[in-house]
Tab-separated table of C-alpha atoms in Angstrom:
chain	number	residue	atom	x	y	z
A	22	MET	CA	99.434	40.230	172.899
A	23	ARG	CA	99.793	38.851	176.690
A	24	ILE	CA	97.769	42.847	176.913
A	25	PHE	CA	95.192	41.560	174.106
A	26	ALA	CA	94.265	38.718	175.962
A	27	ILE	CA	93.606	40.556	179.368
A	28	ALA	CA	91.980	42.961	177.882
A	29	LEU	CA	89.327	41.383	175.634
A	30	ASN	CA	89.059	39.466	179.182
A	31	THR	CA	88.081	41.996	180.751
A	32	PHE	CA	85.784	43.020	178.277
A	33	LYS	CA	84.061	40.304	178.848
A	34	GLU	CA	84.067	40.520	182.371
A	35	ALA	CA	82.520	43.529	181.897
A	36	VAL	CA	79.830	43.211	179.431
A	37	ARG	CA	78.968	39.542	181.242
A	38	ASP	CA	78.536	42.979	185.153
A	39	LYS	CA	73.981	43.359	184.131
A	40	VAL	CA	74.717	47.078	186.193
A	41	LEU	CA	76.326	48.014	182.961
A	42	TYR	CA	73.231	47.875	181.455
A	43	SER	CA	71.252	49.482	184.112
A	44	LEU	CA	72.925	52.064	184.071
A	45	ILE	CA	73.203	52.338	180.137
A	46	PHE	CA	69.040	51.862	180.793
A	47	PHE	CA	69.246	54.906	182.619
A	48	ALA	CA	72.003	56.740	180.323
A	49	LEU	CA	69.406	56.165	177.560
A	50	LEU	CA	66.275	57.442	179.858
A	51	MET	CA	67.987	60.410	180.752
A	52	ILE	CA	68.554	61.350	176.388
A	53	SER	CA	65.026	60.349	175.567
A	54	LEU	CA	63.947	62.533	178.158
A	55	GLY	CA	65.215	64.957	177.004
A	56	THR	CA	62.838	65.014	173.946
A	57	LEU	CA	59.502	66.057	176.682
A	58	LEU	CA	61.476	69.263	177.826
A	59	ASP	CA	60.670	70.361	174.290
A	60	ARG	CA	57.053	72.319	175.685
A	61	ILE	CA	59.333	74.330	177.815
A	62	THR	CA	61.031	76.056	174.089
A	63	ILE	CA	60.360	77.464	171.090
A	64	GLY	CA	61.806	76.793	167.931
A	65	GLN	CA	65.381	75.297	170.651
A	66	THR	CA	64.173	71.007	170.954
A	67	ASP	CA	66.758	69.726	168.807
A	68	LYS	CA	69.542	72.959	170.831
A	69	LEU	CA	67.876	71.492	174.619
A	70	ILE	CA	67.972	67.240	173.137
A	71	LYS	CA	71.660	67.660	172.492
A	72	ASP	CA	72.481	70.022	175.299
A	73	PHE	CA	70.364	66.705	177.542
A	74	GLY	CA	71.339	64.101	175.769
A	75	LEU	CA	75.588	65.437	175.813
A	76	ALA	CA	75.652	65.789	179.875
A	77	SER	CA	73.544	62.061	180.230
A	78	ILE	CA	76.083	60.910	178.489
A	79	SER	CA	79.451	62.517	180.081
A	80	ILE	CA	77.153	61.783	183.648
A	81	PHE	CA	76.675	58.228	183.129
A	82	GLY	CA	81.065	57.690	181.107
A	83	VAL	CA	81.944	59.446	183.966
A	84	MET	CA	80.527	57.009	186.325
A	85	ILE	CA	80.809	54.253	184.613
A	86	ALA	CA	84.895	55.296	184.526
A	87	ILE	CA	84.142	55.319	188.529
A	88	PHE	CA	82.174	52.504	190.010
A	89	VAL	CA	84.254	49.951	187.485
A	90	GLY	CA	87.320	51.369	187.426
A	91	ILE	CA	87.875	51.193	191.133
A	92	GLY	CA	87.520	47.847	190.966
A	93	LEU	CA	89.349	46.874	188.093
A	94	VAL	CA	92.865	45.754	190.291
A	95	PHE	CA	90.683	45.587	193.715
A	96	LYS	CA	88.244	42.628	192.779
A	97	GLU	CA	91.692	40.698	191.274
A	98	ILE	CA	93.706	41.032	194.460
A	99	ASP	CA	90.232	40.459	196.840
A	100	LYS	CA	89.134	37.357	194.867
A	101	ARG	CA	92.598	36.909	195.546
A	102	THR	CA	93.191	35.417	191.500
A	103	ILE	CA	95.991	38.174	191.724
A	104	TYR	CA	98.506	35.784	192.187
A	105	THR	CA	97.395	33.311	189.439
A	106	ILE	CA	97.678	36.338	187.439
A	107	ILE	CA	101.483	36.978	188.547
A	108	ALA	CA	102.912	34.282	188.651
A	109	LYS	CA	102.541	34.048	184.993
A	110	PRO	CA	105.141	35.095	182.896
A	111	ILE	CA	103.639	38.050	182.806
A	112	HIS	CA	105.291	41.745	183.793
A	113	ARG	CA	102.799	43.290	186.080
A	114	TRP	CA	102.664	46.736	183.593
A	115	GLN	CA	101.299	44.283	180.932
A	116	PHE	CA	98.623	43.174	183.324
A	117	LEU	CA	97.722	46.661	184.249
A	118	ILE	CA	97.585	48.078	180.886
A	119	GLY	CA	95.915	44.813	179.422
A	120	LYS	CA	93.078	46.645	182.640
A	121	TYR	CA	92.908	49.616	181.104
A	122	CYS	CA	92.806	49.244	177.703
A	123	GLY	CA	89.513	46.157	178.527
A	124	LEU	CA	87.932	48.623	180.654
A	125	LEU	CA	88.434	52.023	177.233
A	126	LEU	CA	87.746	48.769	175.243
A	127	THR	CA	83.728	48.650	177.156
A	128	LEU	CA	83.011	52.027	177.778
A	129	LEU	CA	84.050	52.483	173.886
A	130	VAL	CA	81.001	50.756	173.347
A	131	GLU	CA	78.953	51.821	176.016
A	132	VAL	CA	79.937	55.412	174.879
A	133	LEU	CA	79.020	54.263	171.263
A	134	VAL	CA	75.464	52.884	172.573
A	135	MET	CA	74.489	56.418	174.419
A	136	ALA	CA	75.416	58.824	171.491
A	137	GLY	CA	73.578	56.145	168.689
A	138	GLY	CA	70.419	56.994	171.396
A	139	LEU	CA	71.052	60.248	171.162
A	140	VAL	CA	71.532	60.472	166.791
A	141	LEU	CA	68.357	58.904	167.159
A	142	MET	CA	66.445	61.634	169.608
A	143	VAL	CA	68.063	64.559	167.152
A	144	ARG	CA	66.609	62.489	163.485
A	145	LEU	CA	63.301	62.503	165.344
A	146	SER	CA	62.646	65.531	166.279
A	147	CYS	CA	64.443	67.633	163.734
A	148	THR	CA	62.348	68.433	161.123
A	149	SER	CA	64.805	69.752	158.446
A	150	GLY	CA	68.806	69.741	158.224
A	151	CYS	CA	70.252	68.022	161.292
A	152	ASP	CA	73.069	69.213	162.363
A	153	TYR	CA	75.273	66.238	163.828
A	154	SER	CA	78.576	68.326	164.705
A	155	PHE	CA	77.842	67.274	168.685
A	156	TRP	CA	80.392	64.349	168.267
A	157	LYS	CA	83.171	66.120	168.548
A	158	ALA	CA	81.774	66.475	172.104
A	159	ILE	CA	82.040	62.836	172.340
A	160	VAL	CA	84.890	63.001	171.103
A	161	LEU	CA	85.754	64.514	173.834
A	162	ILE	CA	83.367	63.098	176.478
A	163	TYR	CA	85.255	60.351	175.526
A	164	VAL	CA	88.663	61.384	176.006
A	165	GLU	CA	87.430	62.174	179.419
A	166	ILE	CA	85.978	58.915	180.457
A	167	SER	CA	89.942	57.668	179.566
A	168	LEU	CA	91.264	60.585	181.691
A	169	ILE	CA	88.636	59.624	184.822
A	170	THR	CA	89.273	55.577	184.714
A	171	ALA	CA	92.929	55.996	184.609
A	172	VAL	CA	92.459	58.743	187.765
A	173	ALA	CA	90.734	55.330	188.666
A	174	LEU	CA	93.740	53.138	188.048
A	175	LEU	CA	95.542	54.854	189.536
A	176	PHE	CA	93.933	55.619	192.773
A	177	SER	CA	92.811	51.584	193.260
A	178	SER	CA	96.798	50.434	193.597
A	179	PHE	CA	97.425	50.999	196.442
A	180	SER	CA	93.587	52.076	197.965
A	181	THR	CA	90.595	51.075	198.939
A	182	PRO	CA	87.843	51.434	195.973
A	183	PHE	CA	85.925	52.994	198.826
A	184	LEU	CA	88.936	55.928	199.126
A	185	SER	CA	89.283	55.478	195.307
A	186	GLY	CA	86.040	56.434	194.427
A	187	ILE	CA	86.249	59.980	196.691
A	188	PHE	CA	89.237	60.527	195.020
A	189	THR	CA	88.154	59.847	191.685
A	190	LEU	CA	85.149	61.258	191.953
A	191	SER	CA	86.810	64.963	194.130
A	192	ILE	CA	89.082	65.087	191.310
A	193	TYR	CA	86.556	64.394	188.490
A	194	VAL	CA	84.720	68.174	190.403
A	195	ILE	CA	88.383	69.308	190.753
A	196	GLY	CA	89.189	69.183	187.025
A	197	HIS	CA	86.230	71.024	186.018
A	198	LEU	CA	86.851	74.137	188.263
A	199	THR	CA	90.457	74.073	188.185
A	200	GLU	CA	90.097	77.879	186.483
A	201	ASP	CA	88.639	79.189	189.097
A	202	LEU	CA	92.086	78.490	191.362
A	203	LYS	CA	93.978	79.800	188.222
A	204	ALA	CA	91.551	83.492	189.174
A	205	PHE	CA	91.921	82.833	193.199
A	206	SER	CA	95.269	82.613	192.850
A	207	VAL	CA	95.578	87.021	191.886
A	208	ARG	CA	94.268	86.972	195.428
A	209	PHE	CA	97.350	85.846	197.162
A	210	ASP	CA	101.475	86.933	197.064
A	211	GLU	CA	103.724	86.160	195.302
A	212	PHE	CA	104.385	82.404	197.113
A	213	GLY	CA	100.871	81.427	197.070
A	214	GLN	CA	100.366	82.521	193.596
A	215	ARG	CA	102.935	79.828	192.685
A	216	MET	CA	101.831	77.082	194.914
A	217	VAL	CA	98.017	77.823	193.702
A	218	GLY	CA	100.008	77.556	190.266
A	219	LEU	CA	101.597	74.085	190.869
A	220	VAL	CA	97.904	72.852	192.312
A	221	TYR	CA	97.060	74.300	188.782
A	222	TYR	CA	99.465	72.637	186.592
A	223	VAL	CA	98.842	69.336	189.142
A	224	LEU	CA	95.590	68.706	188.175
A	225	PRO	CA	94.207	67.797	185.381
A	226	ASN	CA	91.842	70.552	183.274
A	227	LEU	CA	89.143	68.790	182.492
A	228	GLU	CA	86.817	71.584	181.260
A	229	TRP	CA	89.614	72.060	178.272
A	230	LEU	CA	87.674	68.814	177.087
A	231	ASN	CA	84.659	70.185	177.439
A	232	VAL	CA	83.354	71.495	173.641
A	233	LYS	CA	79.425	70.418	174.686
A	234	ALA	CA	78.876	74.369	174.614
A	235	MET	CA	80.342	75.459	172.178
A	236	VAL	CA	78.870	72.295	169.642
A	237	VAL	CA	74.688	72.970	170.828
A	238	HIS	CA	75.118	76.531	171.117
A	239	GLY	CA	76.501	75.694	166.831
A	240	GLN	CA	79.994	77.247	167.299
A	241	PRO	CA	83.391	75.585	165.457
A	242	VAL	CA	85.554	73.714	166.728
A	243	SER	CA	87.812	73.104	164.591
A	244	VAL	CA	89.239	69.323	164.247
A	245	HIS	CA	92.525	70.288	164.687
A	246	GLU	CA	91.439	72.610	168.551
A	247	ILE	CA	89.729	68.761	168.814
A	248	LEU	CA	93.303	66.487	167.604
A	249	TRP	CA	94.604	69.669	170.189
A	250	ARG	CA	92.946	69.030	173.475
A	251	MET	CA	92.791	65.499	172.905
A	252	SER	CA	96.613	65.620	173.187
A	253	TYR	CA	96.532	66.577	175.679
A	254	GLY	CA	93.582	64.309	177.244
A	255	VAL	CA	95.256	61.545	176.187
A	256	SER	CA	99.212	62.635	177.406
A	257	TYR	CA	97.944	63.043	181.022
A	258	SER	CA	96.745	59.053	180.713
A	259	LEU	CA	99.523	57.567	179.840
A	260	GLY	CA	101.113	60.261	182.610
A	261	LEU	CA	98.600	58.365	185.207
A	262	LEU	CA	98.871	54.485	183.733
A	263	LEU	CA	102.769	55.803	183.904
A	264	THR	CA	102.257	56.687	188.164
A	265	ALA	CA	100.671	53.507	188.778
A	266	MET	CA	102.156	51.132	186.914
A	267	LEU	CA	105.425	52.384	189.094
A	268	ILE	CA	103.032	52.483	191.855
A	269	PHE	CA	102.028	49.074	191.152
A	270	GLN	CA	105.596	47.111	190.120
A	271	LYS	CA	105.845	47.440	193.753
A	272	ARG	CA	103.716	46.885	195.509
A	273	GLU	CA	103.357	43.558	198.041
A	274	PHE	CA	100.302	41.245	197.637
A	275	LYS	CA	99.653	39.165	200.762
B	27	MET	CA	80.867	47.904	194.841
B	28	LYS	CA	77.005	46.618	195.205
B	29	LYS	CA	74.580	46.668	193.044
B	30	SER	CA	71.679	47.700	194.822
B	31	PHE	CA	73.865	51.341	195.948
B	32	LEU	CA	74.437	51.566	191.877
B	33	LEU	CA	70.716	51.674	191.781
B	34	PHE	CA	70.083	53.885	194.731
B	35	ILE	CA	72.445	56.343	192.926
B	36	CYS	CA	70.788	55.816	189.326
B	37	THR	CA	67.095	57.110	191.213
B	38	PHE	CA	68.551	58.972	193.498
B	39	THR	CA	69.457	60.966	190.813
B	40	VAL	CA	66.317	60.665	188.663
B	41	PHE	CA	64.930	62.039	192.007
B	42	LEU	CA	67.135	64.836	191.846
B	43	LEU	CA	66.288	66.231	188.695
B	44	LEU	CA	62.178	65.909	189.799
B	45	TYR	CA	63.166	67.785	192.965
B	46	PHE	CA	65.137	70.949	190.224
B	47	GLY	CA	61.700	70.718	188.682
B	48	LYS	CA	59.434	71.509	191.964
B	49	CYS	CA	62.067	74.404	192.855
B	50	ILE	CA	62.346	75.839	188.852
B	51	TYR	CA	58.258	75.067	190.003
B	52	SER	CA	59.409	77.275	192.856
B	53	SER	CA	60.396	80.591	191.379
B	54	HIS	CA	57.901	80.244	188.240
B	55	ALA	CA	55.321	81.311	191.215
B	56	ASP	CA	57.501	84.211	192.904
B	57	LEU	CA	57.679	85.476	189.434
B	58	SER	CA	54.295	85.234	189.571
B	59	LYS	CA	54.161	87.016	192.701
B	60	ALA	CA	56.134	89.351	191.692
B	61	ASN	CA	54.073	90.879	188.918
B	62	SER	CA	49.860	90.895	189.775
B	63	GLU	CA	48.659	93.246	186.743
B	64	ILE	CA	49.709	90.354	184.287
B	65	SER	CA	47.693	86.992	185.297
B	66	LEU	CA	48.877	83.562	186.496
B	67	LEU	CA	47.478	81.735	183.193
B	68	ASN	CA	49.298	84.097	180.410
B	69	THR	CA	52.561	84.053	182.096
B	70	PHE	CA	53.109	80.653	182.960
B	71	PRO	CA	54.384	79.452	179.352
B	72	ASP	CA	57.187	82.579	179.615
B	73	ALA	CA	58.310	82.890	182.751
B	74	TRP	CA	58.228	78.645	183.005
B	75	GLN	CA	60.920	78.984	179.627
B	76	ALA	CA	63.174	81.914	181.540
B	77	SER	CA	63.403	79.825	184.802
B	78	PHE	CA	65.083	76.923	182.869
B	79	TYR	CA	67.316	79.827	181.074
B	80	PRO	CA	70.759	78.918	183.438
B	81	PHE	CA	70.412	75.619	182.889
B	82	LEU	CA	69.747	75.849	179.225
B	83	GLY	CA	72.354	78.422	178.267
B	84	PRO	CA	71.231	82.329	177.277
B	85	GLY	CA	71.260	81.128	173.363
B	86	ASN	CA	67.726	80.187	173.659
B	87	VAL	CA	66.734	82.910	175.117
B	88	LEU	CA	67.387	85.245	171.429
B	89	SER	CA	65.619	82.718	168.660
B	90	MET	CA	62.682	83.343	170.958
B	91	PHE	CA	63.088	87.141	171.048
B	92	GLN	CA	63.441	87.111	167.144
B	93	THR	CA	60.276	84.236	167.151
B	94	LYS	CA	57.708	86.508	169.758
B	95	GLU	CA	56.156	89.317	169.526
B	96	HIS	CA	53.306	89.101	172.634
B	97	ILE	CA	56.597	89.124	174.817
B	98	ASN	CA	55.620	91.464	177.347
B	99	ASP	CA	58.709	94.021	179.464
B	100	PHE	CA	57.945	91.687	182.636
B	101	PHE	CA	59.215	88.770	180.435
B	102	VAL	CA	61.666	90.391	179.164
B	103	PHE	CA	63.459	91.777	182.509
B	104	GLU	CA	62.753	88.380	184.065
B	105	SER	CA	64.506	86.166	181.573
B	106	ILE	CA	67.278	89.231	182.263
B	107	ARG	CA	67.359	88.442	185.340
B	108	HIS	CA	67.817	84.758	185.043
B	109	LEU	CA	70.385	85.639	182.197
B	110	ARG	CA	72.238	88.162	184.769
B	111	HIS	CA	72.667	84.229	187.527
B	112	SER	CA	73.847	82.126	184.123
B	113	LEU	CA	76.231	84.221	183.778
B	114	ASP	CA	77.563	84.517	187.664
B	115	TRP	CA	77.331	81.455	187.304
B	116	ASN	CA	79.144	80.409	184.204
B	117	VAL	CA	82.023	83.387	183.819
B	118	LYS	CA	83.183	82.073	180.272
B	119	ASN	CA	79.486	81.833	179.207
B	120	LEU	CA	80.068	81.919	174.568
B	121	ARG	CA	77.151	83.976	173.229
B	122	ALA	CA	75.736	85.642	176.557
B	123	GLN	CA	77.531	88.943	175.454
B	124	ASP	CA	76.645	88.630	171.760
B	125	LEU	CA	73.036	87.578	172.708
B	126	LEU	CA	72.358	90.391	175.431
B	127	MET	CA	73.535	93.279	172.684
B	128	ASN	CA	71.517	91.442	169.901
B	129	LEU	CA	68.225	91.973	172.645
B	130	ALA	CA	68.867	95.321	173.144
B	131	ARG	CA	69.162	95.925	169.187
B	132	ILE	CA	66.021	93.905	168.592
B	133	GLU	CA	64.508	96.390	171.543
B	134	ASP	CA	66.442	99.458	168.998
B	135	GLU	CA	63.884	97.744	166.185
B	136	LYS	CA	61.251	96.667	167.840
B	137	GLY	CA	61.022	101.307	169.063
B	138	ARG	CA	61.633	100.009	172.013
B	139	VAL	CA	64.648	102.511	173.329
B	140	ASN	CA	63.633	102.230	177.049
B	141	ILE	CA	63.810	98.825	177.255
B	142	ALA	CA	66.968	98.241	175.271
B	143	GLN	CA	68.784	100.935	177.503
B	144	ASN	CA	68.200	99.351	180.030
B	145	ILE	CA	69.460	95.714	178.843
B	146	ARG	CA	72.657	97.763	178.055
B	147	ALA	CA	72.760	98.482	181.159
B	148	GLU	CA	72.090	95.514	182.624
B	149	PHE	CA	74.236	93.602	180.442
B	150	PHE	CA	77.655	96.401	181.711
B	151	SER	CA	76.559	95.324	184.954
B	152	ALA	CA	76.502	92.254	184.700
B	153	LYS	CA	79.985	91.738	182.731
B	154	ASN	CA	81.897	93.700	185.384
B	155	ALA	CA	80.048	91.170	188.206
B	156	ALA	CA	81.402	88.049	185.775
B	157	GLN	CA	84.859	90.210	185.648
B	158	GLY	CA	85.118	91.136	189.738
B	159	ILE	CA	83.938	86.719	189.655
B	160	ASP	CA	80.894	88.159	191.918
B	161	TYR	CA	78.713	85.236	193.557
B	162	SER	CA	75.890	86.536	194.469
B	163	SER	CA	73.878	83.423	194.667
B	164	GLN	CA	74.222	83.305	198.387
B	165	LYS	CA	72.401	79.136	198.541
B	166	MET	CA	75.856	78.506	196.796
B	167	SER	CA	78.256	80.642	199.060
B	168	TYR	CA	76.243	77.850	201.749
B	169	LEU	CA	76.529	74.989	199.902
B	170	TRP	CA	80.682	75.669	199.222
B	171	ALA	CA	81.271	76.509	203.136
B	172	PHE	CA	79.560	72.632	203.422
B	173	ILE	CA	81.616	71.321	200.825
B	174	ALA	CA	84.802	72.725	202.963
B	175	ILE	CA	83.457	71.724	206.949
B	176	ILE	CA	83.203	67.967	205.413
B	177	PHE	CA	86.715	67.557	203.987
B	178	PHE	CA	88.357	69.421	206.818
B	179	LEU	CA	86.242	66.198	209.429
B	180	VAL	CA	87.331	63.892	207.349
B	181	TRP	CA	90.534	65.596	206.898
B	182	VAL	CA	90.531	65.467	210.250
B	183	VAL	CA	89.485	61.532	211.189
B	184	SER	CA	91.810	60.206	209.042
B	185	THR	CA	94.376	62.089	210.259
B	186	LEU	CA	93.431	60.578	214.259
B	187	LEU	CA	93.200	56.661	211.813
B	188	LEU	CA	96.596	57.707	209.874
B	189	ILE	CA	97.290	58.792	213.626
B	190	ALA	CA	96.114	55.463	214.832
B	191	LYS	CA	96.196	52.497	212.372
B	192	GLY	CA	99.109	54.138	210.124
B	193	PHE	CA	101.739	52.493	211.349
B	194	ASN	CA	103.036	49.413	211.555
B	195	LYS	CA	105.697	47.417	214.532
B	196	ALA	CA	108.694	48.309	214.321
B	197	GLY	CA	107.491	52.491	214.294
B	198	LYS	CA	107.067	53.420	210.855
B	199	VAL	CA	104.791	54.717	208.865
B	200	LYS	CA	102.596	52.234	206.362
B	201	THR	CA	102.725	53.939	202.374
B	202	TYR	CA	100.220	53.333	200.795
B	203	PRO	CA	97.001	54.840	203.880
B	204	LEU	CA	100.276	57.543	203.875
B	205	PHE	CA	100.060	57.717	200.401
B	206	SER	CA	96.326	57.827	200.976
B	207	PHE	CA	96.350	59.989	203.727
B	208	LEU	CA	98.501	62.907	201.539
B	209	ILE	CA	96.251	63.072	198.531
B	210	LEU	CA	93.478	63.365	201.030
B	211	SER	CA	95.043	66.042	202.435
B	212	PHE	CA	96.007	67.750	198.670
B	213	LEU	CA	92.642	67.040	197.474
B	214	SER	CA	90.319	69.166	200.788
B	215	LEU	CA	93.066	71.705	200.095
B	216	CYS	CA	92.254	71.841	196.258
B	217	PHE	CA	88.184	72.022	197.624
B	218	TRP	CA	88.927	74.544	200.546
B	219	LEU	CA	91.042	77.052	197.824
B	220	LEU	CA	88.114	76.539	195.791
B	221	ALA	CA	85.318	77.275	198.837
B	222	LEU	CA	86.739	80.213	200.020
B	223	HIS	CA	87.132	81.415	196.486
B	224	ARG	CA	82.424	81.426	195.791
B	225	VAL	CA	82.665	82.776	200.014
B	226	SER	CA	85.181	85.728	200.085
């Protein structure tokens, strides 16, 4: 119940933020720009719109997750509202989970709005037999955004917003290139391979949550596969949250 | 995070897109120069589209070959050149292999056996390049080298900052600055490895 109250409060706080509306506006603008690009394709308008739309949802979703996620805890400390909260009969982990859930709710609404925009664009562009299988990619984009939010929350539990932003953005970039690290490890000796292998397994494999190219090119992606990939994202996020809770539990507020 | 900064980032993203558009237009101009026998007016739409394929995915090229009859040899090879670039960029490209084989088949059906053979040769060459992870783009190598240097400098600065301000009065290292430093070192290491992978 306490977690729910904090989550609801975080959600209300987030929807009052005008920055989010401007980000959504830019995202919808980018999605609609896809229709202008149909002149450079031949009979592939819907594919282009989906490609462009999914990329926009992903990029702007991650931007929102990073910008809001890094300030989630820091704002409370900076404004000293944290003292009034931790003085109440509430555990620190409950506070952190509540904040995370509130942000997830905000991101869910935003992803749904952007997905709605994309569906509208696809509906307007296709002449017959619209294909909406891109919902699978959107589900995994949301899981990816949730994971990035957990990363941002973990870093913001002990670092400044600036550093947290850099760290989270770096994790996002490296997370999409972990396969390259694995491929590169073959050039090392056994010890080097183990070390790079360790780095590979510690970092989140965000490409595992990326099925955009598959759905856009009409490749079959089963629901079972989506659930399997989702379970990876959710487990990783839970691990990050657990670490964030442990750090936040021991943190001293001056 | 200030609102004006966020707005700046969004505007910057849009300008970045415009910049890419300009680059693509420039690459189109190069393509036109490459074959003076074909007039700019006739080449423009096809070359423009070919320039976009690395961004859009190779699946579009196949459908274009199937729907268009008037494609000239120049465009066939320009498309493949861009596809090769696309393959180098995205080794895991899902339909690239099927696509090139299908292109060869279509050319066979059209009776243009030589072109079909060339496409197959291009396919195997691109495949070998992709397996060896041959990132031929010089600009990308420079970009990765730049990223690695930036992270190295940031790492050096953070090390100096940790030495200067990371200790308390008792002489013990502060926990959270140390955490930040360790994470920065770890991320720098990852970027260095990735840069090394791309540059080497």
